[in-house]
Amino acid sequence: MIRLGGGLPLLPPLPPLPPARVANGDGDGGGPGAARALTAGSAGADGAGAAGPAFANLLAEALGEVEQAQQGAARAAVDLTTGRIQDVSQVMIASEKATLTLELFLEVRNKVLEAYQEFMRMPL
Amino acid sequence: MSWLRNLEISASGLTAERLRMDVIAGNIANAQTTRSADGGPYRRRGVVLAEREPARFAALLAGEMHGGGGADLAGLLAGGMDAAGLRVSGGVRAEGIAPDSRPFKLKYDPGHPDADANGYVQLPNVDVVMEMTDLITASRSYEANVTALNAFKAMVSRALEIGR
């Protein structure tokens, strides 16, 4: 092996690590940030590059739906007290929608994390 | 969120039944009212309910995403339509509140302040027994809608358990 300069063999430069985006306190719950961290981590290993962005989009989309549903439920509760909605059932159904979409998002997130952990456990 | 479409359908049923209850309560409360807002005795009211059609575009879009391209039956059914154009109902909506055109009841009571020249008073055409029956129907329909909604919620919860 040819030794140059500082004695290290020539290697191609590693891709730079992304800055830590998870739980940075800006209120997005680390969802899209976690998804992007997953993508960057799995893009370091070959073959996961194509699967990474798809998972990230799925999580981001699901989080958007959860956000919408939660805001709808809060809005419905306020509208009931101010008198714009006169139906208790509408408020209950809005909050039920929020709960169900949140549960679905949690299951999706669990599956994505499982897949990621399984993948990272692969010896390279 | 079309996978929660079932909740919207049950929600529309609950709203419609609650409106019916309001109208029935108004009829019962005004069963002896001789002076209504438009003059004359209170006229019995009823709610006209119509089927609410689901957004046709949404059903077609869901079918397209599922089946991609042609009028694939499985794709259409996923969106709630079948090939003949028959579709899952979008629920119920109240079309309006219609007055009951049956004649008023007449009661002979010359001492009443609203008696006419012959001593007859016109009373509302509300039959309290009929209203009570309608009230029972409305409240049982409300409960049935809540049961359907809870059943759907249980289904979704069980489906979410598949992944655990």
Short mmCIF file of N, CA and C in Angstrom, two decimals, chain A residues 39-117:
data_model
loop_
_atom_site.label_atom_id
_atom_site.label_comp_id
_atom_site.label_asym_id
_atom_site.label_seq_id
_atom_site.Cartn_x
_atom_site.Cartn_y
_atom_site.Cartn_z
N THR A 39 -33.77 8.90 7.23
CA THR A 39 -33.37 8.84 5.83
C THR A 39 -31.86 8.99 5.72
N ALA A 40 -31.28 10.00 6.42
CA ALA A 40 -29.85 10.25 6.31
C ALA A 40 -29.06 9.06 6.85
N GLY A 41 -29.55 8.48 7.97
CA GLY A 41 -28.83 7.35 8.56
C GLY A 41 -28.85 6.15 7.63
N SER A 42 -30.02 5.92 7.02
CA SER A 42 -30.10 4.72 6.19
C SER A 42 -29.50 4.95 4.82
N ALA A 43 -29.35 6.21 4.41
CA ALA A 43 -28.73 6.46 3.10
C ALA A 43 -27.24 6.16 3.16
N GLY A 44 -26.67 6.13 4.38
CA GLY A 44 -25.25 5.81 4.50
C GLY A 44 -24.97 4.38 4.07
N ALA A 45 -25.96 3.50 4.27
CA ALA A 45 -25.79 2.12 3.82
C ALA A 45 -26.44 1.96 2.46
N ASP A 46 -25.77 1.30 1.55
CA ASP A 46 -26.31 1.20 0.20
C ASP A 46 -27.57 0.37 0.17
N GLY A 47 -28.46 0.71 -0.75
CA GLY A 47 -29.68 -0.09 -0.93
C GLY A 47 -30.86 0.47 -0.16
N ALA A 48 -30.63 1.28 0.85
CA ALA A 48 -31.76 1.82 1.62
C ALA A 48 -32.16 3.18 1.11
N GLY A 49 -31.37 3.74 0.17
CA GLY A 49 -31.63 5.10 -0.28
C GLY A 49 -33.01 5.25 -0.87
N ALA A 50 -33.44 4.25 -1.65
CA ALA A 50 -34.75 4.36 -2.29
C ALA A 50 -35.86 4.21 -1.27
N ALA A 51 -35.71 3.35 -0.28
CA ALA A 51 -36.78 3.11 0.69
C ALA A 51 -36.88 4.26 1.69
N GLY A 52 -35.76 4.95 1.96
CA GLY A 52 -35.76 5.98 2.98
C GLY A 52 -36.73 7.10 2.72
N PRO A 53 -36.64 7.81 1.58
CA PRO A 53 -37.55 8.93 1.33
C PRO A 53 -39.01 8.51 1.37
N ALA A 54 -39.37 7.31 0.91
CA ALA A 54 -40.76 6.88 0.93
C ALA A 54 -41.27 6.82 2.37
N PHE A 55 -40.46 6.23 3.27
CA PHE A 55 -40.86 6.18 4.68
C PHE A 55 -41.01 7.56 5.26
N ALA A 56 -40.07 8.45 4.90
CA ALA A 56 -40.09 9.79 5.46
C ALA A 56 -41.36 10.51 5.03
N ASN A 57 -41.72 10.37 3.73
CA ASN A 57 -42.95 11.02 3.25
C ASN A 57 -44.17 10.47 3.96
N LEU A 58 -44.18 9.15 4.15
CA LEU A 58 -45.32 8.52 4.81
C LEU A 58 -45.52 9.10 6.21
N LEU A 59 -44.40 9.18 6.94
CA LEU A 59 -44.49 9.71 8.30
C LEU A 59 -44.94 11.17 8.30
N ALA A 60 -44.36 11.95 7.40
CA ALA A 60 -44.69 13.38 7.37
C ALA A 60 -46.16 13.59 7.03
N GLU A 61 -46.64 12.80 6.05
CA GLU A 61 -48.04 12.90 5.67
C GLU A 61 -48.95 12.54 6.84
N ALA A 62 -48.63 11.42 7.49
CA ALA A 62 -49.46 10.95 8.61
C ALA A 62 -49.47 12.00 9.72
N LEU A 63 -48.29 12.62 9.96
CA LEU A 63 -48.24 13.63 11.01
C LEU A 63 -49.11 14.83 10.65
N GLY A 64 -49.12 15.20 9.34
CA GLY A 64 -49.97 16.30 8.92
C GLY A 64 -51.44 16.01 9.19
N GLU A 65 -51.85 14.77 8.90
CA GLU A 65 -53.25 14.39 9.16
C GLU A 65 -53.56 14.46 10.64
N VAL A 66 -52.63 13.98 11.47
CA VAL A 66 -52.85 14.00 12.92
C VAL A 66 -53.02 15.44 13.40
N GLU A 67 -52.15 16.32 12.88
CA GLU A 67 -52.21 17.73 13.27
C GLU A 67 -53.56 18.33 12.92
N GLN A 68 -54.02 18.05 11.69
CA GLN A 68 -55.32 18.55 11.24
C GLN A 68 -56.44 18.07 12.15
N ALA A 69 -56.40 16.78 12.46
CA ALA A 69 -57.48 16.20 13.27
C ALA A 69 -57.48 16.79 14.67
N GLN A 70 -56.29 16.96 15.25
CA GLN A 70 -56.22 17.53 16.61
C GLN A 70 -56.75 18.95 16.62
N GLN A 71 -56.36 19.74 15.59
CA GLN A 71 -56.84 21.12 15.54
C GLN A 71 -58.35 21.16 15.36
N GLY A 72 -58.87 20.24 14.52
CA GLY A 72 -60.31 20.17 14.32
C GLY A 72 -61.04 19.89 15.62
N ALA A 73 -60.50 18.98 16.42
CA ALA A 73 -61.14 18.64 17.69
C ALA A 73 -61.13 19.83 18.64
N ALA A 74 -59.99 20.53 18.70
CA ALA A 74 -59.90 21.70 19.60
C ALA A 74 -60.89 22.77 19.15
N ARG A 75 -60.96 22.99 17.83
CA ARG A 75 -61.86 23.99 17.28
C ARG A 75 -63.31 23.64 17.59
N ALA A 76 -63.64 22.35 17.46
CA ALA A 76 -65.02 21.94 17.71
C ALA A 76 -65.40 22.17 19.16
N ALA A 77 -64.47 21.89 20.08
CA ALA A 77 -64.77 22.09 21.51
C ALA A 77 -65.02 23.57 21.79
N VAL A 78 -64.18 24.44 21.19
CA VAL A 78 -64.38 25.88 21.40
C VAL A 78 -65.71 26.32 20.81
N ASP A 79 -66.04 25.80 19.61
CA ASP A 79 -67.29 26.18 18.96
C ASP A 79 -68.50 25.76 19.77
N LEU A 80 -68.38 24.65 20.50
CA LEU A 80 -69.51 24.22 21.31
C LEU A 80 -69.75 25.21 22.44
N THR A 81 -68.66 25.66 23.08
CA THR A 81 -68.85 26.57 24.21
C THR A 81 -69.31 27.94 23.73
N THR A 82 -68.87 28.37 22.53
CA THR A 82 -69.32 29.68 22.06
C THR A 82 -70.68 29.60 21.38
N GLY A 83 -71.17 28.41 21.14
CA GLY A 83 -72.52 28.28 20.59
C GLY A 83 -72.59 28.12 19.09
N ARG A 84 -71.43 28.06 18.40
CA ARG A 84 -71.50 27.90 16.95
C ARG A 84 -71.94 26.49 16.56
N ILE A 85 -71.49 25.52 17.33
CA ILE A 85 -72.01 24.15 17.14
C ILE A 85 -73.00 23.91 18.24
N GLN A 86 -74.14 23.28 17.88
CA GLN A 86 -75.10 23.03 18.94
C GLN A 86 -75.23 21.55 19.25
N ASP A 87 -74.33 20.76 18.66
CA ASP A 87 -74.44 19.32 18.76
C ASP A 87 -73.28 18.76 19.54
N VAL A 88 -73.55 18.14 20.68
CA VAL A 88 -72.46 17.54 21.45
C VAL A 88 -71.81 16.42 20.65
N SER A 89 -72.64 15.71 19.84
CA SER A 89 -72.10 14.56 19.13
C SER A 89 -71.01 14.98 18.15
N GLN A 90 -71.13 16.17 17.55
CA GLN A 90 -70.09 16.60 16.60
C GLN A 90 -68.75 16.77 17.29
N VAL A 91 -68.78 17.34 18.50
CA VAL A 91 -67.52 17.53 19.24
C VAL A 91 -66.92 16.17 19.58
N MET A 92 -67.77 15.24 20.04
CA MET A 92 -67.25 13.93 20.43
C MET A 92 -66.66 13.21 19.23
N ILE A 93 -67.32 13.35 18.07
CA ILE A 93 -66.83 12.65 16.89
C ILE A 93 -65.54 13.29 16.40
N ALA A 94 -65.42 14.61 16.50
CA ALA A 94 -64.16 15.25 16.10
C ALA A 94 -63.02 14.77 16.99
N SER A 95 -63.26 14.66 18.30
CA SER A 95 -62.19 14.21 19.19
C SER A 95 -61.88 12.73 18.94
N GLU A 96 -62.91 11.95 18.56
CA GLU A 96 -62.67 10.54 18.26
C GLU A 96 -61.82 10.39 17.01
N LYS A 97 -62.09 11.24 15.99
CA LYS A 97 -61.27 11.22 14.78
C LYS A 97 -59.83 11.51 15.13
N ALA A 98 -59.62 12.51 16.02
CA ALA A 98 -58.25 12.89 16.39
C ALA A 98 -57.56 11.70 17.06
N THR A 99 -58.28 11.02 17.97
CA THR A 99 -57.68 9.89 18.66
C THR A 99 -57.32 8.78 17.69
N LEU A 100 -58.24 8.46 16.76
CA LEU A 100 -57.98 7.35 15.85
C LEU A 100 -56.82 7.66 14.91
N THR A 101 -56.74 8.89 14.39
CA THR A 101 -55.63 9.20 13.49
C THR A 101 -54.32 9.19 14.26
N LEU A 102 -54.34 9.63 15.53
CA LEU A 102 -53.12 9.59 16.32
C LEU A 102 -52.67 8.14 16.54
N GLU A 103 -53.63 7.26 16.84
CA GLU A 103 -53.26 5.85 17.07
C GLU A 103 -52.69 5.24 15.80
N LEU A 104 -53.30 5.59 14.65
CA LEU A 104 -52.77 5.06 13.40
C LEU A 104 -51.36 5.56 13.16
N PHE A 105 -51.12 6.84 13.44
CA PHE A 105 -49.79 7.40 13.26
C PHE A 105 -48.79 6.69 14.16
N LEU A 106 -49.18 6.40 15.41
CA LEU A 106 -48.26 5.72 16.33
C LEU A 106 -47.90 4.34 15.81
N GLU A 107 -48.91 3.62 15.27
CA GLU A 107 -48.61 2.30 14.74
C GLU A 107 -47.67 2.38 13.55
N VAL A 108 -47.92 3.35 12.66
CA VAL A 108 -47.04 3.53 11.50
C VAL A 108 -45.62 3.84 11.97
N ARG A 109 -45.52 4.74 12.96
CA ARG A 109 -44.20 5.10 13.46
C ARG A 109 -43.50 3.89 14.06
N ASN A 110 -44.22 3.06 14.81
CA ASN A 110 -43.62 1.87 15.40
C ASN A 110 -43.07 0.95 14.32
N LYS A 111 -43.86 0.78 13.26
CA LYS A 111 -43.42 -0.10 12.19
C LYS A 111 -42.19 0.44 11.50
N VAL A 112 -42.18 1.75 11.26
CA VAL A 112 -41.02 2.34 10.59
C VAL A 112 -39.77 2.19 11.45
N LEU A 113 -39.92 2.46 12.74
CA LEU A 113 -38.76 2.34 13.64
C LEU A 113 -38.26 0.91 13.71
N GLU A 114 -39.21 -0.05 13.75
CA GLU A 114 -38.81 -1.47 13.78
C GLU A 114 -38.00 -1.81 12.56
N ALA A 115 -38.52 -1.35 11.39
CA ALA A 115 -37.82 -1.67 10.13
C ALA A 115 -36.43 -1.05 10.14
N TYR A 116 -36.34 0.19 10.63
CA TYR A 116 -35.05 0.87 10.67
C TYR A 116 -34.08 0.13 11.58
N GLN A 117 -34.57 -0.25 12.77
CA GLN A 117 -33.67 -0.92 13.72
C GLN A 117 -33.22 -2.26 13.17
#
